[in-house]
Short mmCIF file of C-alpha atoms and ligand atoms in Angstrom, two decimals:
data_model
loop_
_atom_site.label_atom_id
_atom_site.label_comp_id
_atom_site.label_asym_id
_atom_site.label_seq_id
_atom_site.Cartn_x
_atom_site.Cartn_y
_atom_site.Cartn_z
CA UNK A 267 0.07 -0.07 0.06
CA UNK A 268 0.86 3.39 -0.42
CA UNK A 269 0.06 6.70 0.80
CA UNK A 270 1.25 10.60 0.18
CA UNK A 271 4.30 12.24 1.48
CA UNK A 272 2.43 14.56 4.09
CA UNK A 273 1.37 11.32 5.46
CA UNK A 274 5.03 9.81 5.70
CA UNK A 275 6.49 12.94 6.41
CA UNK A 276 4.46 12.92 10.10
CA UNK A 277 4.98 8.81 10.22
CA UNK A 278 9.04 9.07 10.14
CA UNK A 279 8.67 12.50 12.14
CA UNK A 280 7.46 10.16 15.01
CA UNK A 281 10.49 8.29 15.12
CA UNK A 282 12.63 10.85 15.12
CA UNK A 283 13.59 11.87 11.07
CA UNK A 284 13.74 15.36 10.52
CA UNK A 285 11.36 17.24 8.48
CA UNK A 286 10.02 20.56 6.90
CA UNK A 287 6.73 22.06 8.98
CA UNK A 288 3.86 22.18 7.05
CA UNK A 289 -0.01 21.13 7.44
CA UNK A 290 -2.64 20.04 4.67
CA UNK A 291 -5.70 21.54 2.06
CA UNK A 292 -8.22 20.91 0.47
CA UNK A 293 -9.13 24.03 -0.23
CA UNK A 294 -7.34 27.47 -1.16
CA UNK A 295 -8.83 28.46 1.81
CA UNK A 296 -7.74 26.09 4.43
CA UNK A 297 -4.12 26.01 1.90
CA UNK A 298 -4.06 29.74 3.66
CA UNK A 299 -4.77 29.22 6.96
CA UNK A 300 -1.94 26.88 6.95
CA UNK A 301 0.05 29.27 4.98
CA UNK A 302 -0.84 31.54 7.87
CA UNK A 303 0.24 29.43 10.71
CA UNK A 304 3.44 28.20 9.43
CA UNK A 305 4.43 31.80 9.17
CA UNK A 306 6.73 32.97 5.85
CA UNK A 307 8.60 34.39 4.57
CA UNK A 308 8.47 30.87 2.13
CA UNK A 309 5.91 28.45 1.40
CA UNK A 310 6.64 25.35 -1.08
CA UNK A 311 2.83 24.08 -2.15
CA UNK A 312 3.07 20.57 -2.85
CA UNK A 313 0.61 18.59 -5.36
CA UNK A 314 -0.49 14.95 -2.92
CA UNK A 315 -1.06 12.46 -6.14
CA UNK A 316 0.32 8.44 -5.15
CA UNK A 317 3.86 9.14 -7.90
CA UNK A 318 6.45 11.10 -7.82
CA UNK A 319 7.85 13.37 -10.62
CA UNK A 320 5.71 15.86 -8.72
CA UNK A 321 7.95 19.10 -9.09
CA UNK A 322 8.81 18.81 -12.98
CA UNK A 323 5.41 17.15 -13.66
CA UNK A 324 2.84 19.66 -16.06
CA UNK A 325 -0.86 19.84 -15.52
CA UNK A 326 -2.88 19.12 -18.55
CA UNK A 327 -5.10 22.33 -18.96
CA UNK A 328 -1.92 23.92 -18.37
CA UNK A 329 1.08 22.41 -20.46
CA UNK A 330 3.17 24.93 -20.62
CA UNK A 331 2.38 26.36 -16.89
CA UNK A 332 3.93 25.46 -13.79
CA UNK A 333 4.85 22.14 -11.97
CA UNK A 334 3.05 20.37 -9.26
CA UNK A 335 5.49 21.34 -6.39
CA UNK A 336 5.75 25.27 -5.89
CA UNK A 337 7.71 27.17 -3.84
CA UNK A 338 6.02 30.88 -3.19
CA UNK A 339 6.56 34.09 -0.97
CA UNK A 340 3.10 35.61 0.10
CA UNK A 341 0.11 33.85 2.08
CA UNK A 342 -1.66 34.98 -1.38
CA UNK A 343 0.25 33.34 -4.05
CA UNK A 344 -0.40 30.19 -1.77
CA UNK A 345 -4.19 30.46 -2.57
CA UNK A 346 -3.94 31.53 -5.58
CA UNK A 347 -1.43 28.34 -6.56
CA UNK A 348 -3.27 26.04 -4.90
CA UNK A 349 -7.07 27.37 -6.92
CA UNK A 350 -4.70 26.06 -9.95
CA UNK A 351 -3.93 23.19 -8.34
CA UNK A 352 -6.77 21.70 -6.80
CA UNK A 353 -9.18 19.68 -8.86
CA UNK A 354 -6.25 19.95 -12.37
CA UNK A 355 -4.84 16.83 -14.07
CA UNK A 356 -0.85 16.80 -12.86
CA UNK A 357 0.80 14.92 -15.39
CA UNK A 358 3.93 13.09 -14.37
CA UNK A 359 6.36 10.69 -15.67
CA UNK A 360 4.99 8.36 -13.31
CA UNK A 361 1.06 8.54 -13.33
CA UNK A 362 1.26 7.50 -17.35
CA UNK A 363 -0.68 10.43 -20.10
CA UNK A 364 -3.96 9.84 -17.72
CA UNK A 365 -2.05 12.12 -15.54
CA UNK A 366 -4.16 12.51 -11.39
CA UNK A 367 -6.64 14.44 -10.09
CA UNK A 368 -4.96 17.03 -7.28
CA UNK A 369 -7.62 16.47 -4.46
CA UNK A 370 -4.91 17.52 -2.20
CA UNK A 371 -2.33 19.89 -1.08
CA UNK A 372 1.08 20.07 1.48
CA UNK A 373 1.43 23.36 2.22
CA UNK A 374 5.46 23.27 4.07
CA UNK A 375 7.39 25.81 5.06
CA UNK A 376 10.21 26.97 2.83
CA UNK A 377 13.99 25.17 3.05
CA UNK A 378 17.28 26.91 2.39
CA UNK A 379 18.82 23.80 0.43
CA UNK A 380 22.70 23.77 -0.21
CA UNK A 381 22.69 20.03 -1.69
CA UNK A 382 20.19 17.87 -2.41
CA UNK A 383 20.89 13.98 -1.99
CA UNK A 384 19.39 10.86 -2.02
CA UNK A 385 18.40 8.23 0.70
CA UNK A 386 16.31 4.74 0.07
CA UNK A 387 15.40 1.80 1.89
CA UNK A 388 14.13 -1.34 0.52
CA UNK A 389 14.21 -5.56 0.88
CA UNK A 390 16.64 -6.54 -1.21
CA UNK A 391 15.22 -9.83 -1.31
CA UNK A 392 18.42 -11.38 -3.10
CA UNK A 393 20.01 -11.11 0.38
CA UNK A 394 17.53 -11.53 1.94
CA UNK A 395 18.67 -7.76 4.19
CA UNK A 396 17.29 -3.64 4.48
CA UNK A 397 19.16 -2.41 2.26
CA UNK A 398 20.04 1.61 2.66
CA UNK A 399 21.17 3.24 -0.44
CA UNK A 400 22.68 6.79 -0.78
CA UNK A 401 23.15 9.11 -3.72
CA UNK A 402 24.93 12.56 -3.95
CA UNK A 403 22.27 13.14 -6.91
CA UNK A 404 19.57 13.77 -5.28
CA UNK A 405 15.99 15.56 -6.42
CA UNK A 406 16.52 13.31 -9.98
CA UNK A 407 14.99 9.74 -10.68
CA UNK A 408 17.25 6.88 -8.56
CA UNK A 409 16.26 4.60 -11.98
CA UNK A 410 18.48 7.56 -14.32
CA UNK A 411 21.12 7.22 -11.30
CA UNK A 412 21.17 3.37 -11.86
CA UNK A 413 21.18 3.50 -15.27
CA UNK A 414 23.80 5.81 -16.05
CA UNK A 415 25.88 6.22 -13.33
CA UNK A 416 25.63 2.91 -10.97
CA UNK A 417 29.10 3.95 -9.30
CA UNK A 418 27.37 6.82 -7.83
CA UNK A 419 25.25 5.03 -5.84
CA UNK A 420 25.72 3.57 -2.66
CA UNK A 421 24.40 0.73 -0.11
CA UNK A 422 24.84 -0.54 2.70
CA UNK A 423 22.63 -4.45 3.73
CA UNK A 424 21.49 -3.94 7.24
CA UNK A 425 20.99 -8.27 8.16
CA UNK A 426 17.83 -7.41 10.00
CA UNK A 427 19.20 -10.55 12.75
CA UNK A 428 21.35 -7.72 14.53
CA UNK A 429 19.09 -4.77 13.24
CA UNK A 430 21.09 -1.39 11.98
CA UNK A 431 24.24 -0.35 14.07
CA UNK A 432 25.83 3.93 14.12
CA UNK A 433 28.71 2.39 11.68
CA UNK A 434 26.47 1.54 8.43
CA UNK A 435 24.84 4.98 8.72
CA UNK A 436 28.20 6.31 9.32
CA UNK A 437 29.08 4.78 5.82
CA UNK A 438 26.41 6.90 4.38
CA UNK A 439 26.67 9.57 6.43
CA UNK A 440 30.52 10.05 4.69
CA UNK A 441 30.12 8.39 1.24
CA UNK A 442 27.83 11.33 1.48
CA UNK A 443 30.75 13.52 1.10
CA UNK A 444 29.05 15.48 4.80
CA UNK A 445 31.23 16.91 7.24
CA UNK A 446 31.45 18.18 10.89
CA UNK A 447 28.70 18.17 12.80
CA UNK A 448 26.12 17.34 9.27
CA UNK A 449 27.43 13.36 10.20
CA UNK A 450 25.73 12.99 14.00
CA UNK A 451 22.66 14.32 11.92
CA UNK A 452 22.73 12.04 9.25
CA UNK A 453 23.85 8.98 11.14
CA UNK A 454 20.45 9.84 13.82
CA UNK A 455 18.19 10.63 9.74
CA UNK A 456 19.44 7.38 9.15
CA UNK A 457 19.48 5.38 11.90
CA UNK A 458 15.70 6.73 12.53
CA UNK A 459 14.64 6.32 8.76
CA UNK A 460 15.68 2.49 9.63
CA UNK A 461 13.70 2.24 12.37
CA UNK A 462 10.91 3.70 11.34
CA UNK A 463 10.93 0.84 7.97
CA UNK A 464 11.18 -2.08 10.05
CA UNK A 465 8.76 -1.23 12.81
CA UNK A 466 6.10 -0.31 10.16
CA UNK A 467 6.89 -2.90 7.64
CA UNK A 468 7.69 -0.76 4.82
CA UNK A 469 8.50 -2.70 1.69
CA UNK A 470 10.81 0.62 0.91
CA UNK A 471 11.51 4.29 2.26
CA UNK A 472 12.37 6.97 -0.17
CA UNK A 473 13.33 10.13 0.66
CA UNK A 474 14.43 11.94 -2.67
CA UNK A 475 15.99 14.51 -2.34
CA UNK A 476 17.33 14.78 1.31
CA UNK A 477 19.21 17.72 1.65
CA UNK A 478 21.33 19.55 3.47
CA UNK A 479 20.49 23.03 4.56
CA UNK A 480 22.46 26.39 4.74
CA UNK A 481 22.60 25.70 8.70
CA UNK A 482 23.82 22.46 8.12
CA UNK A 483 20.58 20.85 8.66
CA UNK A 484 19.75 17.47 7.14
CA UNK A 485 15.48 17.14 6.62
CA UNK A 486 13.51 15.20 4.03
CA UNK A 487 12.10 17.94 1.56
CA UNK A 488 10.27 14.75 0.52
CA UNK A 489 9.63 11.06 1.71
CA UNK A 490 7.46 8.05 0.08
CA UNK A 491 6.82 5.74 1.65
CA UNK A 492 5.17 1.56 0.82
CA UNK A 493 3.78 -1.18 2.93
CA UNK A 494 4.01 -4.28 2.85
CA UNK A 495 0.11 -5.53 2.67
CA UNK A 496 0.08 -8.59 4.31
CA UNK A 497 1.62 -6.74 7.81
CA UNK A 498 -1.58 -3.65 7.50
CA UNK A 499 -3.69 -5.69 10.23
CA UNK A 500 -0.50 -4.96 12.35
CA UNK A 501 -1.13 -1.30 11.90
CA UNK A 502 -3.94 -0.08 11.82
CA UNK A 503 -2.97 3.49 12.03
CA UNK A 504 -1.54 3.14 8.04
CA UNK A 505 -4.53 0.88 7.11
CA UNK A 506 -5.91 4.17 7.86
CA UNK A 507 -4.02 6.13 5.85
CA UNK A 508 -5.34 4.54 2.93
CA UNK A 509 -6.33 6.93 -0.57
CA UNK A 510 -9.21 5.03 -1.94
CA UNK A 511 -9.45 7.66 -4.74
CA UNK A 512 -5.71 6.72 -5.56
CA UNK A 513 -6.46 3.39 -6.11
CA UNK A 514 -7.64 0.70 -9.02
CA UNK A 515 -11.13 -0.05 -8.02
CA UNK A 516 -11.36 -2.69 -9.68
CA UNK A 517 -8.41 -4.16 -6.99
CA UNK A 518 -10.10 -3.17 -3.93
CA UNK A 519 -12.98 -4.52 -5.31
CA UNK A 520 -10.95 -8.11 -6.12
CA UNK A 521 -8.85 -7.94 -3.17
CA UNK A 522 -11.91 -8.07 -0.66
CA UNK A 523 -13.01 -11.12 -2.24
CA UNK A 524 -9.78 -12.82 -2.28
CA UNK A 525 -8.78 -12.58 -5.93
CA UNK A 526 -5.26 -11.42 -6.60
CA UNK A 527 -6.04 -9.25 -9.47
CA UNK A 528 -3.55 -6.28 -11.50
CA UNK A 529 -5.53 -4.38 -13.91
CA UNK A 530 -3.01 -3.90 -17.01
CA UNK A 531 -3.70 -2.25 -20.84
CA UNK A 532 -4.18 -5.04 -23.17
CA UNK A 533 -7.94 -6.52 -24.04
CA UNK A 534 -7.47 -10.14 -23.42
CA UNK A 535 -8.72 -11.01 -19.89
CA UNK A 536 -7.09 -13.50 -18.05
CA UNK A 537 -8.53 -16.35 -14.82
CA UNK A 538 -5.72 -18.93 -14.15
CA UNK A 539 -5.46 -20.00 -10.50
CA UNK A 540 -1.75 -20.09 -9.14
CA UNK A 541 0.13 -17.06 -10.00
CA UNK A 542 3.07 -19.07 -12.08
CA UNK A 543 0.65 -20.45 -14.54
CA UNK A 544 -1.13 -16.90 -14.17
CA UNK A 545 2.64 -15.65 -15.00
CA UNK A 546 2.68 -18.47 -18.19
CA UNK A 547 -0.46 -17.87 -19.50
CA UNK A 548 -0.13 -14.48 -20.12
CA UNK A 549 4.01 -14.84 -21.49
CA UNK A 550 1.80 -17.45 -24.15
CA UNK A 551 -0.75 -14.63 -25.18
CA UNK A 552 2.15 -12.07 -25.96
CA UNK A 553 4.31 -14.69 -27.37
CA UNK A 554 1.22 -15.64 -29.95
CA UNK A 555 0.69 -11.97 -30.91
CA UNK A 556 -1.64 -10.98 -27.74
CA UNK A 557 -2.42 -8.12 -25.22
CA UNK A 558 -2.30 -9.13 -21.33
CA UNK A 559 -5.82 -7.05 -20.06
CA UNK A 560 -4.76 -8.50 -16.44
CA UNK A 561 -3.35 -10.68 -13.94
CA UNK A 562 -5.45 -13.21 -11.82
CA UNK A 563 -4.88 -15.55 -9.87
CA UNK A 564 -8.46 -16.92 -8.61
CA UNK A 565 -6.08 -19.11 -6.06
CA UNK A 566 -6.17 -22.26 -5.15
CA UNK A 567 -9.46 -23.17 -3.79
CA UNK A 568 -12.09 -21.13 -5.92
CA UNK A 569 -15.84 -21.56 -5.57
CA UNK A 570 -18.50 -20.70 -7.77
CA UNK A 571 -19.31 -17.78 -6.39
CA UNK A 572 -15.00 -16.85 -6.67
CA UNK A 573 -15.28 -17.47 -10.36
CA UNK A 574 -17.80 -15.50 -10.88
CA UNK A 575 -17.40 -12.29 -9.00
CA UNK A 576 -13.25 -13.29 -10.86
CA UNK A 577 -15.89 -12.72 -14.54
CA UNK A 578 -18.07 -9.97 -13.55
CA UNK A 579 -14.38 -8.67 -12.74
CA UNK A 580 -12.47 -9.11 -16.25
CA UNK A 581 -15.94 -7.44 -17.76
CA UNK A 582 -16.00 -4.71 -16.01
CA UNK A 583 -12.57 -3.78 -17.72
CA UNK A 584 -13.93 -2.03 -21.15
CA UNK A 585 -10.69 -3.03 -22.82
CA UNK A 586 -11.62 -6.39 -23.16
CA UNK A 587 -12.53 -7.80 -25.88
CA UNK A 588 -12.23 -11.89 -25.19
CA UNK A 589 -11.79 -14.48 -22.31
CA UNK A 590 -9.56 -16.92 -21.91
CA UNK A 591 -9.54 -19.39 -18.86
CA UNK A 592 -7.00 -21.51 -18.10
CA UNK A 593 -7.36 -23.56 -14.66
CA UNK A 594 -5.64 -26.45 -13.62
CA UNK A 595 -7.81 -28.65 -11.52
CA UNK A 596 -4.98 -30.18 -9.13
CA UNK A 597 -7.04 -29.31 -5.54
CA UNK A 598 -9.88 -28.15 -7.39
CA UNK A 599 -12.26 -29.96 -9.15
CA UNK A 600 -12.91 -28.55 -12.78
CA UNK A 601 -16.49 -30.00 -12.77
CA UNK A 602 -16.88 -27.58 -10.58
CA UNK A 603 -15.06 -24.47 -12.13
CA UNK A 604 -16.89 -25.30 -15.78
CA UNK A 605 -20.16 -24.89 -13.93
CA UNK A 606 -18.86 -21.75 -11.99
CA UNK A 607 -17.92 -20.64 -16.12
CA UNK A 608 -21.05 -21.33 -16.86
CA UNK A 609 -23.08 -20.11 -14.30
CA UNK A 610 -21.00 -17.04 -14.55
CA UNK A 611 -21.27 -16.08 -18.00
CA UNK A 612 -24.77 -16.65 -18.15
CA UNK A 613 -25.06 -14.10 -15.31
CA UNK A 614 -23.06 -11.76 -16.76
CA UNK A 615 -24.73 -12.27 -20.39
CA UNK A 616 -21.19 -12.58 -22.08
CA UNK A 617 -20.52 -10.62 -24.69
CA UNK A 618 -16.91 -11.30 -25.82
CA UNK A 619 -15.34 -14.34 -27.11
CA UNK A 620 -14.23 -17.10 -24.29
CA UNK A 621 -11.75 -19.78 -24.63
CA UNK A 622 -11.81 -21.91 -21.70
CA UNK A 623 -8.73 -24.95 -21.14
CA UNK A 624 -9.00 -27.31 -18.46
CA UNK A 625 -7.45 -29.70 -16.79
CA UNK A 626 -6.80 -32.22 -14.24
CA UNK A 627 -8.97 -33.77 -12.05
CA UNK A 628 -12.66 -34.56 -13.36
CA UNK A 629 -11.68 -32.77 -16.78
CA UNK A 630 -13.95 -34.81 -18.78
CA UNK A 631 -16.87 -34.18 -16.74
CA UNK A 632 -15.83 -30.38 -16.61
CA UNK A 633 -14.91 -30.66 -20.80
CA UNK A 634 -19.01 -31.96 -20.99
CA UNK A 635 -20.59 -29.27 -18.76
CA UNK A 636 -19.48 -26.20 -20.92
CA UNK A 637 -20.11 -28.03 -24.40
CA UNK A 638 -24.25 -29.00 -23.08
CA UNK A 639 -24.32 -25.26 -21.65
CA UNK A 640 -25.42 -24.12 -25.06
CA UNK A 641 -23.02 -21.28 -25.05
CA UNK A 642 -20.35 -20.14 -27.50
CA UNK A 643 -17.40 -21.29 -25.55
CA UNK A 644 -14.14 -22.59 -27.01
CA UNK A 645 -12.69 -25.37 -25.99
CA UNK A 646 -9.11 -26.17 -25.64
CA UNK A 647 -6.96 -28.82 -25.58
CA UNK A 648 -3.22 -27.19 -24.38
CA UNK A 649 -2.09 -23.64 -22.86
CA UNK A 650 -1.11 -22.87 -26.44
CA UNK A 651 -3.86 -24.36 -28.74
CA UNK A 652 -5.87 -21.75 -26.19
CA UNK A 653 -3.81 -18.93 -26.40
CA UNK A 654 -4.02 -19.37 -30.51
CA UNK A 655 -8.09 -19.34 -30.35
CA UNK A 656 -8.33 -16.36 -28.28
CA UNK A 657 -6.02 -14.26 -30.03
CA UNK A 658 -7.46 -15.16 -32.83
CA UNK A 659 -11.09 -14.57 -32.03
CA UNK A 660 -10.21 -11.30 -30.55
CA UNK A 661 -8.05 -10.75 -33.60
CA UNK A 662 -11.26 -11.87 -35.78
CA UNK A 663 -13.84 -9.31 -33.37
CA UNK A 664 -11.89 -6.41 -34.22
CA UNK A 665 -11.83 -7.39 -37.89
P1 GDP B 117 8.52 15.49 -6.42
O1 GDP B 117 9.02 15.75 -7.63
O2 GDP B 117 7.67 14.33 -6.84
O3 GDP B 117 9.89 14.22 -6.40
O4 GDP B 117 8.38 16.13 -5.26
P2 GDP B 117 9.64 16.94 -4.51
O5 GDP B 117 9.05 16.97 -3.14
O6 GDP B 117 10.79 16.23 -4.54
O7 GDP B 117 10.03 18.27 -5.28
C1 GDP B 117 10.48 17.99 -6.08
C2 GDP B 117 11.54 19.50 -5.91
O8 GDP B 117 11.20 20.69 -5.19
C3 GDP B 117 12.91 18.89 -5.20
O9 GDP B 117 13.33 18.24 -5.83
C4 GDP B 117 13.41 20.14 -4.90
O10 GDP B 117 14.70 20.97 -5.98
C5 GDP B 117 12.12 21.21 -4.96
N1 GDP B 117 11.75 21.88 -3.43
C6 GDP B 117 11.02 20.94 -3.44
N2 GDP B 117 11.00 21.88 -1.43
C7 GDP B 117 11.41 23.12 -1.81
C8 GDP B 117 11.36 23.77 -1.01
O11 GDP B 117 11.09 24.26 0.32
N3 GDP B 117 12.48 25.41 -1.04
C9 GDP B 117 12.58 24.79 -2.67
N4 GDP B 117 14.25 25.75 -3.32
N5 GDP B 117 12.84 24.07 -3.59
C10 GDP B 117 12.51 23.36 -3.17
MN1 MN B 118 10.97 13.92 -5.27
#
């Protein structure tokens, strides 16, 4: 799960990470109120969306205008810029061309930036350790730095069994070229960020930029946090920060029914059991020239009801022009799947081609149920056959 910058800053602050003072605003009047409370002389008006690159992003209604992060010098300008940004669609490198509507702003006190650095914490699955990444190239996307100047990224791995020690943090501080009292401030900062990462079950903490101010302070100017969904049950306060407006409605609906669903951009809906088989199905669709509309794992013990819900979810995607059901009946029986598919196809009065490939327990019974249903279901024998059939059915429909 993702949260907004201002929420991440509030969480990190609890652990001792230094952040500028600020307040959230949902209207220009609220923005003005926050600005007055903060006092001047400089304020920053920041769009709150679940995507980075806001500073360099542009608003759809005014592509020649200013970006989604603005430094202003009067309370009147805070309100005026808030009015220009709220309700408008901000397009950044990370939102894609459709952009995201800005519904809330964060008003912050200005900051005297001397240097912009990068600090990130993430779980490295290859080493099973928390990896702290730092770079002197702050402010720009770390993927870009990793690509063009990989030597400029410093990595320090922390074994979760022993936790973080001063030397880990000092390695980062010295690696960033910090000196004098900045070193101690950075050590405190890194240790606090690590504590927040571990205790809140985060999957990423990204501070970009981490700045050194004119006065030599170390401050998080931007903050991004991601959380492990499987651990949210023990962090009710984090769960409450969820902003449904920022999430794909169909993915939320799927989560409610314990379906693993991820919407994609293609036109062939996939219903599969098991994540590995789902990946293989998507690959083979692509191999035959098609594009999957989603990843969907209905799980091992799917009931008729779950299969129906999954079907409705797939069809709620306007891009779907055909469906491929690929189920291996191991624990699950093919006849139950077939019944589910037939019931769902009837209930939603299916209007796109449907290819079903069943294999495993009671497969003959399953195929008979499909054949006798009277529905225009194309049956397939193996994975390759199934992919070819759905790709050509969708192409025929388009032609
Ligand atoms: P992002 O573009 O979504 O990553 O948003 P950031 O919060 O990182 O802001 C983008 C850029 O705006 C930063 O890299 C800074 O250069 C600049 N910025 C943000 N806050 C301030 C501030 O208080 N003062 C000044 N001068 N610049 C700021
Ligand atoms: Mn940033």
